[in-house]
mmCIF file of C-alpha atoms and ligand atoms in Angstrom:
data_model
loop_
_atom_site.group_PDB
_atom_site.id
_atom_site.type_symbol
_atom_site.label_atom_id
_atom_site.label_comp_id
_atom_site.label_asym_id
_atom_site.label_seq_id
_atom_site.Cartn_x
_atom_site.Cartn_y
_atom_site.Cartn_z
ATOM 1 C CA UNK A 1 0.021 22.384 -7.780
ATOM 2 C CA UNK A 2 -2.533 19.922 -9.335
ATOM 3 C CA UNK A 3 -3.636 17.400 -6.762
ATOM 4 C CA UNK A 4 -3.296 13.745 -7.875
ATOM 5 C CA UNK A 5 -4.640 10.861 -5.707
ATOM 6 C CA UNK A 6 -5.185 7.071 -6.246
ATOM 7 C CA UNK A 7 -6.969 4.121 -5.359
ATOM 8 C CA UNK A 8 -4.772 1.199 -5.527
ATOM 9 C CA UNK A 9 -6.715 -1.784 -4.735
ATOM 10 C CA UNK A 10 -5.401 -5.467 -4.998
ATOM 11 C CA UNK A 11 -7.721 -7.422 -6.873
ATOM 12 C CA UNK A 12 -7.572 -10.550 -4.718
ATOM 13 C CA UNK A 13 -11.359 -10.570 -3.679
ATOM 14 C CA UNK A 14 -14.482 -8.387 -3.139
ATOM 15 C CA UNK A 15 -13.898 -4.862 -1.571
ATOM 16 C CA UNK A 16 -14.180 -4.983 2.082
ATOM 17 C CA UNK A 17 -15.296 -2.096 4.627
ATOM 18 C CA UNK A 18 -11.510 -1.750 5.430
ATOM 19 C CA UNK A 19 -10.364 -0.940 1.865
ATOM 20 C CA UNK A 20 -13.510 1.200 1.416
ATOM 21 C CA UNK A 21 -12.743 3.119 4.434
ATOM 22 C CA UNK A 22 -9.415 4.300 2.886
ATOM 23 C CA UNK A 23 -11.007 4.504 -0.707
ATOM 24 C CA UNK A 24 -13.650 7.071 0.748
ATOM 25 C CA UNK A 25 -11.161 9.023 2.276
ATOM 26 C CA UNK A 26 -8.640 9.138 -0.644
ATOM 27 C CA UNK A 27 -11.440 10.311 -2.680
ATOM 28 C CA UNK A 28 -12.939 12.923 -0.452
ATOM 29 C CA UNK A 29 -9.318 14.413 -0.420
ATOM 30 C CA UNK A 30 -8.912 14.736 -3.851
ATOM 31 C CA UNK A 31 -12.429 15.790 -4.859
ATOM 32 C CA UNK A 32 -12.401 18.431 -2.302
ATOM 33 C CA UNK A 33 -9.187 19.948 -3.896
ATOM 34 C CA UNK A 34 -10.460 19.630 -7.425
ATOM 35 C CA UNK A 35 -8.106 17.089 -8.207
ATOM 36 C CA UNK A 36 -7.493 14.025 -10.277
ATOM 37 C CA UNK A 37 -8.364 10.739 -9.233
ATOM 38 C CA UNK A 38 -6.357 7.524 -10.467
ATOM 39 C CA UNK A 39 -7.381 3.698 -10.269
ATOM 40 C CA UNK A 40 -4.710 1.214 -10.373
ATOM 41 C CA UNK A 41 -4.872 -2.237 -10.091
ATOM 42 C CA UNK A 42 -2.117 -3.741 -7.980
ATOM 43 C CA UNK A 43 -2.077 -7.254 -9.399
ATOM 44 C CA UNK A 44 1.729 -8.178 -9.249
ATOM 45 C CA UNK A 45 0.507 -11.465 -7.416
ATOM 46 C CA UNK A 46 -0.596 -13.550 -10.249
ATOM 47 C CA UNK A 47 -1.747 -16.187 -8.099
ATOM 48 C CA UNK A 48 -4.056 -14.310 -5.893
ATOM 49 C CA UNK A 49 -5.402 -11.630 -8.094
ATOM 50 C CA UNK A 50 -7.869 -11.923 -11.149
ATOM 51 C CA UNK A 51 -9.419 -9.622 -13.868
ATOM 52 C CA UNK A 52 -12.669 -10.887 -12.758
ATOM 53 C CA UNK A 53 -11.981 -9.447 -9.278
ATOM 54 C CA UNK A 54 -10.579 -6.225 -10.876
ATOM 55 C CA UNK A 55 -14.200 -5.698 -12.794
ATOM 56 C CA UNK A 56 -15.920 -6.462 -9.577
ATOM 57 C CA UNK A 57 -14.031 -3.718 -7.787
ATOM 58 C CA UNK A 58 -14.654 -1.025 -10.600
ATOM 59 C CA UNK A 59 -18.215 -1.990 -10.113
ATOM 60 C CA UNK A 60 -18.568 -1.732 -6.565
ATOM 61 C CA UNK A 61 -16.643 1.739 -6.483
ATOM 62 C CA UNK A 62 -18.998 2.948 -9.178
ATOM 63 C CA UNK A 63 -21.908 1.717 -7.258
ATOM 64 C CA UNK A 64 -20.760 3.548 -4.127
ATOM 65 C CA UNK A 65 -20.031 6.851 -6.054
ATOM 66 C CA UNK A 66 -16.417 6.677 -5.743
ATOM 67 C CA UNK A 67 -15.378 7.638 -9.486
ATOM 68 C CA UNK A 68 -12.004 8.224 -10.915
ATOM 69 C CA UNK A 69 -10.757 10.047 -14.010
ATOM 70 C CA UNK A 70 -8.161 7.552 -15.501
ATOM 71 C CA UNK A 71 -7.363 3.972 -14.793
ATOM 72 C CA UNK A 72 -3.429 3.417 -15.305
ATOM 73 C CA UNK A 73 -1.889 0.180 -16.387
ATOM 74 C CA UNK A 74 -1.962 -2.500 -14.078
ATOM 75 C CA UNK A 75 1.003 -3.605 -12.332
ATOM 76 C CA UNK A 76 1.001 -6.990 -14.154
ATOM 77 C CA UNK A 77 1.837 -5.435 -17.461
ATOM 78 C CA UNK A 78 4.566 -2.842 -16.252
ATOM 79 C CA UNK A 79 7.461 -5.334 -16.210
ATOM 80 C CA UNK A 80 9.467 -3.565 -18.626
ATOM 81 C CA UNK A 81 9.181 -0.311 -16.804
ATOM 82 C CA UNK A 82 10.214 -1.936 -13.304
ATOM 83 C CA UNK A 83 13.090 -3.649 -15.252
ATOM 84 C CA UNK A 84 14.048 -0.188 -16.395
ATOM 85 C CA UNK A 85 13.932 1.279 -12.925
ATOM 86 C CA UNK A 86 15.854 -1.930 -11.421
ATOM 87 C CA UNK A 87 18.721 -1.050 -13.721
ATOM 88 C CA UNK A 88 18.939 2.343 -12.287
ATOM 89 C CA UNK A 89 19.487 0.779 -8.901
ATOM 90 C CA UNK A 90 22.131 -1.682 -10.579
ATOM 91 C CA UNK A 91 23.922 1.549 -12.321
ATOM 92 C CA UNK A 92 24.148 3.205 -8.678
ATOM 93 C CA UNK A 93 25.843 0.086 -7.604
ATOM 94 C CA UNK A 94 22.977 -0.589 -4.772
ATOM 95 C CA UNK A 95 21.555 -3.732 -6.217
ATOM 96 C CA UNK A 96 22.822 -7.340 -4.930
ATOM 97 C CA UNK A 97 21.550 -10.767 -5.100
ATOM 98 C CA UNK A 98 20.602 -12.546 -1.946
ATOM 99 C CA UNK A 99 20.530 -16.304 -1.602
ATOM 100 C CA UNK A 100 19.201 -16.674 2.011
ATOM 101 C CA UNK A 101 16.947 -19.171 2.960
ATOM 102 C CA UNK A 102 13.515 -18.618 4.640
ATOM 103 C CA UNK A 103 14.769 -19.988 7.811
ATOM 104 C CA UNK A 104 17.969 -18.072 7.834
ATOM 105 C CA UNK A 105 15.772 -14.885 7.554
ATOM 106 C CA UNK A 106 13.333 -15.844 10.289
ATOM 107 C CA UNK A 107 16.422 -16.404 12.619
ATOM 108 C CA UNK A 108 17.142 -12.556 11.938
ATOM 109 C CA UNK A 109 13.582 -11.508 13.714
ATOM 110 C CA UNK A 110 14.304 -8.934 16.262
ATOM 111 C CA UNK A 111 12.869 -10.025 19.769
ATOM 112 C CA UNK A 112 10.678 -7.016 20.098
ATOM 113 C CA UNK A 113 9.725 -6.460 16.425
ATOM 114 C CA UNK A 114 6.170 -7.303 15.292
ATOM 115 C CA UNK A 115 5.513 -10.682 13.640
ATOM 116 C CA UNK A 116 7.512 -11.068 10.287
ATOM 117 C CA UNK A 117 9.497 -8.056 10.724
ATOM 118 C CA UNK A 118 13.424 -8.524 10.859
ATOM 119 C CA UNK A 119 16.339 -6.510 9.908
ATOM 120 C CA UNK A 120 18.458 -8.182 7.244
ATOM 121 C CA UNK A 121 21.862 -8.137 8.230
ATOM 122 C CA UNK A 122 23.625 -7.655 4.567
ATOM 123 C CA UNK A 123 24.831 -11.217 4.801
ATOM 124 C CA UNK A 124 24.842 -11.738 0.936
ATOM 125 C CA UNK A 125 26.710 -8.385 0.170
ATOM 126 C CA UNK A 126 29.961 -10.126 1.109
ATOM 127 C CA UNK A 127 29.661 -13.150 -1.272
ATOM 128 C CA UNK A 128 32.369 -13.593 -3.766
ATOM 129 C CA UNK A 129 31.411 -14.134 -7.332
ATOM 130 C CA UNK A 130 32.330 -17.931 -6.923
ATOM 131 C CA UNK A 131 30.219 -18.308 -3.990
ATOM 132 C CA UNK A 132 27.252 -16.787 -5.986
ATOM 133 C CA UNK A 133 27.937 -18.902 -8.797
ATOM 134 C CA UNK A 134 27.974 -22.069 -6.537
ATOM 135 C CA UNK A 135 24.729 -21.345 -5.176
ATOM 136 C CA UNK A 136 23.005 -22.957 -8.196
ATOM 137 C CA UNK A 137 19.464 -21.366 -7.504
ATOM 138 C CA UNK A 138 17.942 -18.100 -8.714
ATOM 139 C CA UNK A 139 18.430 -15.198 -6.084
ATOM 140 C CA UNK A 140 16.219 -12.597 -4.763
ATOM 141 C CA UNK A 141 17.547 -8.935 -5.073
ATOM 142 C CA UNK A 142 18.046 -6.313 -2.444
ATOM 143 C CA UNK A 143 18.675 -2.794 -2.575
ATOM 144 C CA UNK A 144 21.338 -1.438 -0.115
ATOM 145 C CA UNK A 145 20.107 1.170 2.413
ATOM 146 C CA UNK A 146 22.060 4.037 3.961
ATOM 147 C CA UNK A 147 22.775 4.446 7.622
ATOM 148 C CA UNK A 148 20.170 7.250 7.881
ATOM 149 C CA UNK A 149 16.958 8.073 9.528
ATOM 150 C CA UNK A 150 13.954 8.871 7.214
ATOM 151 C CA UNK A 151 11.343 10.718 8.753
ATOM 152 C CA UNK A 152 8.250 12.517 7.354
ATOM 153 C CA UNK A 153 4.927 13.977 8.818
ATOM 154 C CA UNK A 154 1.967 11.948 7.998
ATOM 155 C CA UNK A 155 -1.286 13.923 7.566
ATOM 156 C CA UNK A 156 -3.238 11.656 10.022
ATOM 157 C CA UNK A 157 -0.682 9.774 12.179
ATOM 158 C CA UNK A 158 2.107 12.739 12.731
ATOM 159 C CA UNK A 159 5.772 12.482 12.711
ATOM 160 C CA UNK A 160 6.987 9.059 11.580
ATOM 161 C CA UNK A 161 10.877 8.065 11.986
ATOM 162 C CA UNK A 162 12.721 5.060 10.709
ATOM 163 C CA UNK A 163 16.602 4.372 10.737
ATOM 164 C CA UNK A 164 16.716 2.341 7.493
ATOM 165 C CA UNK A 165 19.915 0.465 8.558
ATOM 166 C CA UNK A 166 19.014 -0.511 12.007
ATOM 167 C CA UNK A 167 15.271 -0.902 11.735
ATOM 168 C CA UNK A 168 14.646 -2.298 8.245
ATOM 169 C CA UNK A 169 17.967 -3.305 6.395
ATOM 170 C CA UNK A 170 18.641 -3.959 2.692
ATOM 171 C CA UNK A 171 15.126 -4.868 1.290
ATOM 172 C CA UNK A 172 14.092 -7.089 -1.709
ATOM 173 C CA UNK A 173 12.942 -5.387 -4.578
ATOM 174 C CA UNK A 174 12.848 -8.290 -6.992
ATOM 175 C CA UNK A 175 11.787 -11.923 -5.751
ATOM 176 C CA UNK A 176 13.645 -14.914 -6.762
ATOM 177 C CA UNK A 177 10.979 -16.094 -9.063
ATOM 178 C CA UNK A 178 11.154 -12.696 -11.029
ATOM 179 C CA UNK A 179 8.331 -11.144 -9.449
ATOM 180 C CA UNK A 180 8.761 -7.467 -8.775
ATOM 181 C CA UNK A 181 7.800 -6.502 -5.086
ATOM 182 C CA UNK A 182 5.075 -3.918 -4.061
ATOM 183 C CA UNK A 183 7.633 -1.636 -2.692
ATOM 184 C CA UNK A 184 9.218 -0.950 -6.154
ATOM 185 C CA UNK A 185 6.256 -1.105 -7.977
ATOM 186 C CA UNK A 186 4.019 1.349 -5.970
ATOM 187 C CA UNK A 187 6.963 4.094 -5.998
ATOM 188 C CA UNK A 188 7.401 3.591 -9.786
ATOM 189 C CA UNK A 189 3.594 3.603 -10.481
ATOM 190 C CA UNK A 190 2.815 6.530 -8.219
ATOM 191 C CA UNK A 191 5.809 8.425 -9.506
ATOM 192 C CA UNK A 192 5.150 7.983 -13.285
ATOM 193 C CA UNK A 193 1.489 8.892 -12.633
ATOM 194 C CA UNK A 194 2.403 12.187 -10.866
ATOM 195 C CA UNK A 195 0.717 11.167 -7.851
ATOM 196 C CA UNK A 196 0.978 14.124 -5.187
ATOM 197 C CA UNK A 197 -0.936 12.325 -2.137
ATOM 198 C CA UNK A 198 -1.266 8.935 -0.904
ATOM 199 C CA UNK A 199 -4.206 7.970 1.180
ATOM 200 C CA UNK A 200 -4.061 4.276 2.629
ATOM 201 C CA UNK A 201 -4.321 2.163 5.729
ATOM 202 C CA UNK A 202 -2.110 2.742 8.609
ATOM 203 C CA UNK A 203 -0.906 -0.813 8.212
ATOM 204 C CA UNK A 204 1.396 0.488 5.377
ATOM 205 C CA UNK A 205 2.928 3.192 7.432
ATOM 206 C CA UNK A 206 6.096 1.490 7.986
ATOM 207 C CA UNK A 207 6.830 0.961 4.389
ATOM 208 C CA UNK A 208 6.747 4.518 3.756
ATOM 209 C CA UNK A 209 10.566 5.216 4.661
ATOM 210 C CA UNK A 210 11.476 2.514 2.136
ATOM 211 C CA UNK A 211 9.240 3.765 -0.576
ATOM 212 C CA UNK A 212 10.705 7.436 0.166
ATOM 213 C CA UNK A 213 14.136 6.170 -0.110
ATOM 214 C CA UNK A 214 13.477 4.547 -3.530
ATOM 215 C CA UNK A 215 11.662 7.922 -4.489
ATOM 216 C CA UNK A 216 14.944 9.512 -3.835
ATOM 217 C CA UNK A 217 16.955 7.121 -6.015
ATOM 218 C CA UNK A 218 14.748 7.213 -8.778
ATOM 219 C CA UNK A 219 14.125 11.151 -8.611
ATOM 220 C CA UNK A 220 10.484 11.263 -7.820
ATOM 221 C CA UNK A 221 9.037 13.746 -5.694
ATOM 222 C CA UNK A 222 7.505 12.475 -2.630
ATOM 223 C CA UNK A 223 3.725 12.795 -2.228
ATOM 224 C CA UNK A 224 1.825 13.834 1.037
ATOM 225 C CA UNK A 225 0.814 10.797 3.074
ATOM 226 C CA UNK A 226 -2.373 10.107 4.990
ATOM 227 C CA UNK A 227 -2.188 6.666 6.778
ATOM 228 C CA UNK A 228 -5.839 6.073 7.996
ATOM 229 C CA UNK A 229 -7.008 4.332 10.935
ATOM 230 C CA UNK A 230 -7.577 0.543 10.581
ATOM 231 C CA UNK A 231 -11.101 -0.921 11.342
ATOM 232 C CA UNK A 232 -11.156 -3.353 14.204
ATOM 233 C CA UNK A 233 -13.449 -6.006 15.254
ATOM 234 C CA UNK A 234 -15.155 -5.948 18.408
ATOM 235 C CA UNK A 235 -12.654 -8.988 19.694
ATOM 236 C CA UNK A 236 -9.996 -6.496 18.782
ATOM 237 C CA UNK A 237 -8.595 -8.089 15.420
ATOM 238 C CA UNK A 238 -7.998 -6.109 12.447
ATOM 239 C CA UNK A 239 -10.843 -6.622 10.052
ATOM 240 C CA UNK A 240 -9.827 -8.516 7.151
ATOM 241 C CA UNK A 241 -11.036 -10.487 4.223
ATOM 242 C CA UNK A 242 -12.050 -13.453 6.717
ATOM 243 C CA UNK A 243 -14.591 -11.029 7.982
ATOM 244 C CA UNK A 244 -17.139 -11.968 5.332
ATOM 245 C CA UNK A 245 -19.873 -9.844 6.826
ATOM 246 C CA UNK A 246 -17.659 -6.819 6.232
ATOM 247 C CA UNK A 247 -17.207 -7.287 2.529
ATOM 248 C CA UNK A 248 -19.808 -5.935 -0.200
ATOM 249 C CA UNK A 249 -20.768 -9.373 -1.187
ATOM 250 C CA UNK A 250 -22.811 -9.628 2.113
ATOM 251 C CA UNK A 251 -23.469 -5.818 2.768
ATOM 252 C CA UNK A 252 -24.783 -4.949 -0.676
ATOM 253 C CA UNK A 253 -27.648 -7.639 -0.054
ATOM 254 C CA UNK A 254 -29.008 -5.812 2.767
ATOM 255 C CA UNK A 255 -27.612 -2.064 2.489
ATOM 256 C CA UNK A 256 -27.863 0.616 0.062
ATOM 257 C CA UNK A 257 -24.845 2.495 -1.188
ATOM 258 C CA UNK A 258 -25.580 5.516 0.891
ATOM 259 C CA UNK A 259 -26.244 3.546 3.860
ATOM 260 C CA UNK A 260 -22.776 1.933 3.207
ATOM 261 C CA UNK A 261 -20.960 5.406 2.613
ATOM 262 C CA UNK A 262 -22.957 6.735 5.791
ATOM 263 C CA UNK A 263 -21.433 4.301 8.032
ATOM 264 C CA UNK A 264 -18.029 4.556 6.537
ATOM 265 C CA UNK A 265 -18.175 8.317 6.972
ATOM 266 C CA UNK A 266 -19.274 7.899 10.629
ATOM 267 C CA UNK A 267 -16.189 5.825 11.594
ATOM 268 C CA UNK A 268 -14.108 8.472 9.944
ATOM 269 C CA UNK A 269 -15.552 11.180 12.124
ATOM 270 C CA UNK A 270 -17.332 12.943 9.298
ATOM 271 C CA UNK A 271 -20.936 11.842 9.714
ATOM 272 C CA UNK A 272 -21.912 11.680 13.543
ATOM 273 C CA UNK A 273 -25.259 10.270 13.310
ATOM 274 C CA UNK A 274 -24.202 7.610 10.518
ATOM 275 C CA UNK A 275 -27.284 8.629 8.313
ATOM 276 C CA UNK A 276 -26.977 7.649 4.654
ATOM 277 C CA UNK A 277 -25.232 9.846 2.310
ATOM 278 C CA UNK A 278 -23.582 10.078 -0.850
ATOM 279 C CA UNK A 279 -19.821 10.800 -1.420
ATOM 280 C CA UNK A 280 -20.614 13.828 -3.084
ATOM 281 C CA UNK A 281 -22.595 15.257 -0.195
ATOM 282 C CA UNK A 282 -19.437 14.866 1.949
ATOM 283 C CA UNK A 283 -17.208 16.902 -0.280
ATOM 284 C CA UNK A 284 -18.179 20.262 0.714
ATOM 285 C CA UNK A 285 -17.394 19.817 4.633
ATOM 286 C CA UNK A 286 -14.578 17.364 4.390
ATOM 287 C CA UNK A 287 -11.329 18.432 6.166
ATOM 288 C CA UNK A 288 -8.451 16.053 7.483
ATOM 289 C CA UNK A 289 -8.807 17.722 10.658
ATOM 290 C CA UNK A 290 -11.873 15.782 11.395
ATOM 291 C CA UNK A 291 -10.191 12.382 10.852
ATOM 292 C CA UNK A 292 -8.847 10.684 14.089
ATOM 293 C CA UNK A 293 -5.705 8.710 14.053
ATOM 294 C CA UNK A 294 -7.110 6.227 16.367
ATOM 295 C CA UNK A 295 -8.163 2.818 15.027
ATOM 296 C CA UNK A 296 -11.834 2.330 14.853
ATOM 297 C CA UNK A 297 -13.645 -0.473 16.890
ATOM 298 C CA UNK A 298 -16.672 -1.438 15.017
ATOM 299 C CA UNK A 299 -19.663 -2.706 17.140
ATOM 300 C CA UNK A 300 -21.594 -5.666 15.606
ATOM 301 C CA UNK A 301 -24.698 -4.757 13.846
HETATM 302 N N1 LIG B 1 -2.565 -2.444 -2.987
HETATM 303 C C1 LIG B 1 -2.635 -2.290 -1.531
HETATM 304 C C2 LIG B 1 -3.941 -2.720 -0.994
HETATM 305 O O1 LIG B 1 -4.707 -3.128 -1.552
HETATM 306 C C3 LIG B 1 -2.737 -0.686 -1.401
HETATM 307 C C4 LIG B 1 -1.254 0.019 -1.498
HETATM 308 C C5 LIG B 1 -1.074 1.486 -1.487
HETATM 309 O O2 LIG B 1 -2.217 2.153 -1.276
HETATM 310 O O3 LIG B 1 -0.112 1.831 -1.315
HETATM 311 O O4 LIG B 1 -3.939 -2.729 0.377
HETATM 312 ZN ZN1 ZN B 2 21.099 -13.065 1.895
#
């Protein structure tokens, strides 16, 4: 089977060591298997993303030597296709409107769940047609999940299991303002492009069962997953866009592309001495076995 991988950056700013870490590994995995690399801009959020940022990301990837074979249509131009797939969910009788307020949803947060994680209780499934009409505001749209455990073996993190009903609940696929959510868009985009492997940060590990469920409903094959470690700052926080010293804006002033790739590869366990290197030079010896699942703590300097 032909390997197809992808970069799926959100063009909300400059590339950052955290995204690049996943991008380098995605690229190495595809290139080491002679596969096809896709680039796709995940610009669903029109407030936070821009085509200027997308241009910058393309240039940054090229500068680092992370090339791609095709760029597929950005998410902002795929609304028709997402609508088509939404109607598949509707035809299956799995789609329903949710009028819950934010504060009601917050009250559902499970005591041990991490911040912002709650299990939707299906409240709006029981609304009558009259009650829906009386709401007087546009709803978001949820897909019903089965009472079922979804499990898969991640190429880095190992076995992952989630019970959709009790650990996630019916989830939103389209927001009240009409925007499609990442969970739906990513499944449709990867599925339509024939993606066979998904390499991304571990922060998306718990999205995967929802995505696998949608893949099944839409009739897509499930790709192989590799959820790579997060880069952590020395004070124990996950690196984010707030760590300006870790984005290319700053780093490219003082470091060469090869020095940056050398550092990323060192953190991935592929370049112990951390010397400068091109992505191409890493292809031959690349193996997922070398990549550890533990998060990477980055020393300053
Ligand atoms: N667009 C997401 C990001 O920039 C990646 C989504 C994915 O790889 O599935 O973090
Ligand atoms: Zn609701």
